[in-house]
CSV table of C-alpha atoms in Angstrom, one decimal:
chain,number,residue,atom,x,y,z
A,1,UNK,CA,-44.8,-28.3,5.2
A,2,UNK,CA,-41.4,-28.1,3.6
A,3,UNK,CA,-38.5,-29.4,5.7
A,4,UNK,CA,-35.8,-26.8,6.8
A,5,UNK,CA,-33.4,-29.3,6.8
A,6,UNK,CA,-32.1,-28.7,3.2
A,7,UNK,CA,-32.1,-25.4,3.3
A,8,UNK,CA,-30.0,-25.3,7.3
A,9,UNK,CA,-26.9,-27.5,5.4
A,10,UNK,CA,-26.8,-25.6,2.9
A,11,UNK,CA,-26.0,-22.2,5.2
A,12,UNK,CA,-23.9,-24.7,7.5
A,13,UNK,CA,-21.9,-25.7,4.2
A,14,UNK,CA,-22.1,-21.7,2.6
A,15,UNK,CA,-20.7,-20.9,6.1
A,16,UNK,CA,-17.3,-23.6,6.4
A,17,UNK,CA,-16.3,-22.5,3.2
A,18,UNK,CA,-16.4,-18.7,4.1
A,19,UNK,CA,-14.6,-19.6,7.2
A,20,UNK,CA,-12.2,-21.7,5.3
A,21,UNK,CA,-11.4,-19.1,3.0
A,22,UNK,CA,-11.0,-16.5,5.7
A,23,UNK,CA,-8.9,-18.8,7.5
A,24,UNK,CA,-6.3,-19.5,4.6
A,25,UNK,CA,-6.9,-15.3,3.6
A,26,UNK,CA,-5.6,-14.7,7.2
A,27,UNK,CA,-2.4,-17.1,6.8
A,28,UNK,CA,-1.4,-16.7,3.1
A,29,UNK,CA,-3.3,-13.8,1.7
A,30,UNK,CA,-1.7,-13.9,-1.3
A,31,UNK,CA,-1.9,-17.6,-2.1
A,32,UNK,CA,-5.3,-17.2,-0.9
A,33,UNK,CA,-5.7,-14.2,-3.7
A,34,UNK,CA,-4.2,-16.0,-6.3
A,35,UNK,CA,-6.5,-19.1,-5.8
A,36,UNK,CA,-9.5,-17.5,-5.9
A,37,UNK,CA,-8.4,-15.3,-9.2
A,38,UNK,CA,-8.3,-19.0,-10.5
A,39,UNK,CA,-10.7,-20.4,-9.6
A,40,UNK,CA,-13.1,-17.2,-10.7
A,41,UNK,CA,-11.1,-17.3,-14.1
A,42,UNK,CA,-10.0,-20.7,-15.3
A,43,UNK,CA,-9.0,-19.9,-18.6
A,44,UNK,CA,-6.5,-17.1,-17.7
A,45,UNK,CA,-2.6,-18.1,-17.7
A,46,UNK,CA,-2.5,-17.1,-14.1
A,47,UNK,CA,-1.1,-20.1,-12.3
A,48,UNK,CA,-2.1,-21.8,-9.7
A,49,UNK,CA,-0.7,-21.0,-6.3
A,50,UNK,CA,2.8,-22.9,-6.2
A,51,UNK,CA,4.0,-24.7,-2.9
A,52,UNK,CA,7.6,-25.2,-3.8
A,53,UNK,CA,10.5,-22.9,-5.0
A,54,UNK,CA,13.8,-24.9,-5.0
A,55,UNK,CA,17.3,-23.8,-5.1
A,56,UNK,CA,21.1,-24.6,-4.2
A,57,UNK,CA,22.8,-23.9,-1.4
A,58,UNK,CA,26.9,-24.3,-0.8
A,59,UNK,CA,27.1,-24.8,-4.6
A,60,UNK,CA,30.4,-23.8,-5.9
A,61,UNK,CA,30.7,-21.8,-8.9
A,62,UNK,CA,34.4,-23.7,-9.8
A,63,UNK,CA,35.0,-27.4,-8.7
A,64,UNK,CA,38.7,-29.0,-8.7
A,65,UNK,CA,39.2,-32.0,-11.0
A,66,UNK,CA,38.8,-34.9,-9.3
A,67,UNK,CA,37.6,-33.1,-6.1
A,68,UNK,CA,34.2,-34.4,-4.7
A,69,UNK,CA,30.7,-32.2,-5.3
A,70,UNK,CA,28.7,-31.6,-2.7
A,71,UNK,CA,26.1,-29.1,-1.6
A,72,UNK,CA,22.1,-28.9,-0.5
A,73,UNK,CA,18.8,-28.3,-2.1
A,74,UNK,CA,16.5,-26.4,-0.2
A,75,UNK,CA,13.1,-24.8,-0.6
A,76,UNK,CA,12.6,-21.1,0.4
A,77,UNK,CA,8.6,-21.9,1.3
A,78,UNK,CA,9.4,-24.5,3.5
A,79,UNK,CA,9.5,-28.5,3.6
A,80,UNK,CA,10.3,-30.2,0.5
A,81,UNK,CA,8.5,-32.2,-1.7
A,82,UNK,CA,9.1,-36.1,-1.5
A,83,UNK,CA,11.2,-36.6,-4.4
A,84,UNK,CA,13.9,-34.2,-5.7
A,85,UNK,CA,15.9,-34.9,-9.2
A,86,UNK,CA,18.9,-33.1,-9.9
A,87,UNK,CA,19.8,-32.9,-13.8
A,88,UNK,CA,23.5,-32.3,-14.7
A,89,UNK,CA,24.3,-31.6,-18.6
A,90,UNK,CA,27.8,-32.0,-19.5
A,91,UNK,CA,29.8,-30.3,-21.9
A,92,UNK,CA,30.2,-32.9,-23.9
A,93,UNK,CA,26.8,-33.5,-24.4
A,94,UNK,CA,26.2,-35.9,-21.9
A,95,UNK,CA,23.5,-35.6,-19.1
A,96,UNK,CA,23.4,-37.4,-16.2
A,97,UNK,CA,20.3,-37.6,-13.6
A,98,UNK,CA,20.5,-38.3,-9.4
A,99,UNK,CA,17.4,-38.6,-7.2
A,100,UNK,CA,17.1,-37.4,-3.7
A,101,UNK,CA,14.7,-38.4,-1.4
A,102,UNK,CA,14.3,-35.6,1.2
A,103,UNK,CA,13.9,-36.2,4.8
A,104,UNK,CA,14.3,-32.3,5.9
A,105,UNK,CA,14.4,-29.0,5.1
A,106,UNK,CA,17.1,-29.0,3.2
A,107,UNK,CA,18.6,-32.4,1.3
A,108,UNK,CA,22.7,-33.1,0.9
A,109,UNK,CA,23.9,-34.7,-2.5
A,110,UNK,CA,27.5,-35.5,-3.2
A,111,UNK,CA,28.8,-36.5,-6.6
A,112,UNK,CA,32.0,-38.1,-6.7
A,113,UNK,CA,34.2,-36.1,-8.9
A,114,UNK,CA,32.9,-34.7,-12.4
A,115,UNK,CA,35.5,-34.7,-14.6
A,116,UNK,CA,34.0,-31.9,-17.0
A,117,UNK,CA,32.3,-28.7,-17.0
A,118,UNK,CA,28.3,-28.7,-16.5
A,119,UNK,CA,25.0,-27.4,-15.7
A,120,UNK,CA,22.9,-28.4,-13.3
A,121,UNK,CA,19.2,-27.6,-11.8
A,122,UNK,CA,16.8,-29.4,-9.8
A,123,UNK,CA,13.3,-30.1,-10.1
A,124,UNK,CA,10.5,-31.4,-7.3
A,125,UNK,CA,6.9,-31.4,-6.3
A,126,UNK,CA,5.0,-28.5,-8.6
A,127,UNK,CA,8.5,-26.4,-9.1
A,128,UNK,CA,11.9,-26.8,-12.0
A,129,UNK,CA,14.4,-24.2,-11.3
A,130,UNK,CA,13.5,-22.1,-14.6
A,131,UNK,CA,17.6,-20.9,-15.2
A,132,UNK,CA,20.7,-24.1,-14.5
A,133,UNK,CA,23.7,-23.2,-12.7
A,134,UNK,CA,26.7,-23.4,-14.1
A,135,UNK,CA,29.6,-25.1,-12.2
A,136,UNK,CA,33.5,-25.2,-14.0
A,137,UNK,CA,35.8,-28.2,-13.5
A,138,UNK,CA,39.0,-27.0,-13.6
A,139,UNK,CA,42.7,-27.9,-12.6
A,140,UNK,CA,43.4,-27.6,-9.0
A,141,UNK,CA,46.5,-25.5,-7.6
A,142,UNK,CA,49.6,-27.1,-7.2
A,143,UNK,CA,53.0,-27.7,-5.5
A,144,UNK,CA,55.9,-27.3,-8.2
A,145,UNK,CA,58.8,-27.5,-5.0
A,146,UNK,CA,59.2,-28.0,-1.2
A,147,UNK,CA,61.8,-27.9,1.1
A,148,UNK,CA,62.0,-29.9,4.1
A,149,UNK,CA,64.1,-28.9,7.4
A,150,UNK,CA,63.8,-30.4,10.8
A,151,UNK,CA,64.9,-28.3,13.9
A,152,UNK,CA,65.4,-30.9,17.4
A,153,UNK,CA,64.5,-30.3,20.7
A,154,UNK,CA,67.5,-27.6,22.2
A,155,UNK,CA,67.4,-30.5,25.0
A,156,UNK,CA,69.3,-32.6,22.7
A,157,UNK,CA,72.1,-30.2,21.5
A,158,UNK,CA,71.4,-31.3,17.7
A,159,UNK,CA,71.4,-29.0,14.9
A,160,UNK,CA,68.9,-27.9,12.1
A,161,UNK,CA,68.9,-30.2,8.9
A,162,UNK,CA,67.2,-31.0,5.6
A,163,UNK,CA,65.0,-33.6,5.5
A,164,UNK,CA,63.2,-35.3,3.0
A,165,UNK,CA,59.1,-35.3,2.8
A,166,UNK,CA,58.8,-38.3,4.6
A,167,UNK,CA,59.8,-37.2,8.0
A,168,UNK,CA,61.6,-39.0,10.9
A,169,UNK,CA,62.3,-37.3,14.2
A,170,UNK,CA,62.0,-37.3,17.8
A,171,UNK,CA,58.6,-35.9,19.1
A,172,UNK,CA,59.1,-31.9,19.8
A,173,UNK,CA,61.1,-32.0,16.7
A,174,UNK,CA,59.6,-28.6,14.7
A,175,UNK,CA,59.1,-28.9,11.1
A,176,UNK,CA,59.8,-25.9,9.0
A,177,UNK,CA,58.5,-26.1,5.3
A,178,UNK,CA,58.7,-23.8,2.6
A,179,UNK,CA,57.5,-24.2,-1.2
A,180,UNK,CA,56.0,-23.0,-4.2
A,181,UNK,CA,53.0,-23.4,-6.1
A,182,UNK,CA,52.0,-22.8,-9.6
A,183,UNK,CA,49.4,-20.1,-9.3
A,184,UNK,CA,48.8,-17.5,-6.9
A,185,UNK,CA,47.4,-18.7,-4.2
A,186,UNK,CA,45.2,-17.4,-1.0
A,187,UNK,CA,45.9,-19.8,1.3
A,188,UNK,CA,48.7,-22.9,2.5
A,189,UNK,CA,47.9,-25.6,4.9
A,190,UNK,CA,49.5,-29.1,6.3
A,191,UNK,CA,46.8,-31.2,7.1
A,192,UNK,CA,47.7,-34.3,9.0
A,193,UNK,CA,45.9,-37.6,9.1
A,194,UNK,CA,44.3,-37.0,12.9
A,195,UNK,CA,42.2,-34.2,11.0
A,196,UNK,CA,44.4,-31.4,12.3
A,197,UNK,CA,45.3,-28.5,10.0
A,198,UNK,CA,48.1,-26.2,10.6
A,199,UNK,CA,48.1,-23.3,8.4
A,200,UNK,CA,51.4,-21.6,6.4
A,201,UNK,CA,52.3,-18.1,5.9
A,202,UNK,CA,51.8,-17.0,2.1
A,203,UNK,CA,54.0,-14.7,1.1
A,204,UNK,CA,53.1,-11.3,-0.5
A,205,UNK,CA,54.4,-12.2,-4.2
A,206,UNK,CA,51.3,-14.8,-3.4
A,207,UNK,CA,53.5,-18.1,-5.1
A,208,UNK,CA,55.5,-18.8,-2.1
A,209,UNK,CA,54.6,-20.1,1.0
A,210,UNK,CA,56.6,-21.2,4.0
A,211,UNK,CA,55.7,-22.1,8.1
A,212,UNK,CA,54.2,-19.6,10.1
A,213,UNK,CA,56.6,-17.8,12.6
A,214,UNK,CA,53.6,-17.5,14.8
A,215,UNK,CA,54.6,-19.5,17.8
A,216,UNK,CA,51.1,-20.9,17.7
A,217,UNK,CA,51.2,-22.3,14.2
A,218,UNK,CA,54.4,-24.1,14.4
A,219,UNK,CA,54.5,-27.5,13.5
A,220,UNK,CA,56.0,-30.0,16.3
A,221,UNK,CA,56.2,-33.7,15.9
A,222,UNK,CA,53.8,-35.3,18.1
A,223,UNK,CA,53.3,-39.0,17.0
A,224,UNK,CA,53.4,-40.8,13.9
A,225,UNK,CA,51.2,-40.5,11.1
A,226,UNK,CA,51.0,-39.4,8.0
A,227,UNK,CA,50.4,-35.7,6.4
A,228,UNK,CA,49.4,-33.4,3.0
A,229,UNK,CA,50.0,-29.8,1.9
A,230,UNK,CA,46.8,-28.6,0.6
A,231,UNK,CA,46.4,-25.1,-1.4
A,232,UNK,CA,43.8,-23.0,-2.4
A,233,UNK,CA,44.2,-20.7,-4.8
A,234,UNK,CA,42.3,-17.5,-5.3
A,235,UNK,CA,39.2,-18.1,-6.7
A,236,UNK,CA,38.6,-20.8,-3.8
A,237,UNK,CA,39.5,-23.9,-5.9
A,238,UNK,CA,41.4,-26.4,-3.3
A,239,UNK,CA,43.9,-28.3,-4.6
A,240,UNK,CA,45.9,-30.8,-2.4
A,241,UNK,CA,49.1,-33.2,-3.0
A,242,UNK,CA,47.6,-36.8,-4.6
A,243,UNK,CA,50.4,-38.8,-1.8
A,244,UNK,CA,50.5,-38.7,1.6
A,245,UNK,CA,53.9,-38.6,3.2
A,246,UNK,CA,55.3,-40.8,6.4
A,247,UNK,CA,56.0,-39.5,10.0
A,248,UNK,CA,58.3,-41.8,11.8
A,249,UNK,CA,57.9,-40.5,15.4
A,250,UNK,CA,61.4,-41.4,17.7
């Protein structure tokens, strides 16, 4: 008698696979398509199915001197591979390699402060971005003057006066500062040492900024501490003052 047995696995095997292959039709049909077209053809230049497709997010197109880099790789088909490397080639001729080890959908890298022009692409897992991006170092916006001038409380009767940038004064005291940078500019901000930013008027010759008459955005002095002007000029590079300056708080 000849045993069945052979002959049953075989159709149980024949009958997984078809079931698998309907399954991963049914989710991916067209990595499903191009696996099979493959597999039927091995000697074709179709490639196999690819599971990762990299790319940058928050990467700026111009980067301050001296200013941090920092931005995310993603992938657009979903987790990423174990191991990212990030290839940066210099200007000068000089490359320069980090790796990332992902933990997430998406993977934060920070470089502290290229001090050149370069070119930079990732690669991970079965993908390498085919075209770099190019990112250009250049000088940041800044400060060529400011002027300094302190009004008190009206509760003590004092007048208005200059002051230098290091500031003493009685809390309530509102600083009023006006200045110039070197380049038109977008945007003017103090930013004090607590993390708080109070923003400046720019005005419409876009070189000159001074305080906001908004009552909102006036500066008052509230404690002591320390503070910054920061710019940013109209193609988004940020440049801010390389001191911080004194508040003495009376």
């Amino acid at each position: 008698a000849v045993d069945p047995r052979p002959c049953r696995q075989a159709l149980i095997a024949g009958a997984s696979a078809v079931t698998l292959l309907l399954l991963i039709s049914l989710a991916s049909p067209s990595l499903a398509f191009a696996g099979v077209a493959r597999l039927l053809l091995p000697w074709s230049d179709r490639p196999w199915p690819q599971q990762h497709e990299l790319e940058f997010r928050g990467l700026p197109a111009k980067l301050a001197r001296g200013h941090a880099l920092a931005a995310e790789v993603v992938d657009r088909r979903g987790a990423l591979p174990h191991q990212v490397a990030l290839h940066l080639d210099y200007d000068s001729g000089e490359s320069e390699t980090l790796r990332l080890t992902p933990s997430g959908p998406a993977v934060r890298f920070q470089h502290a402060g290229p001090r050149e022009s370069f070119w930079i692409w990732a690669e991970g897992g079965d993908d390498r971005m085919p075209t770099p991006q190019r990112v250009e170092v250049v000088e940041p916006p800044a400060i060529s003057q400011v002027r300094t001038r302190l009004h008190p409380p009206e509760y003590l009767g004092l007048a208005p006066s200059t002051s230098e940038r290091s500031l003493r004064a009685v809390v309530g005291t509102r600083v009023d500062l006006a200045g110039t940078a070197d380049r038109p500019i977008a945007s003017a901000a103090v930013a004090l040492d607590d993390g708080t930013r109070i923003p400046l008027a720019v005005d419409p010759d876009q070189r000159n900024f001074r305080s906001s008459p908004r009552p909102e955005e006036q500066w008052l002095i509230a404690g002591s501490g320390a503070y910054h002007l920061e710019l940013t000029d109209l193609d988004g590079v940020v440049g801010q003052e390389p001191e911080e300056w004194s508040i003495q708080a009376l």
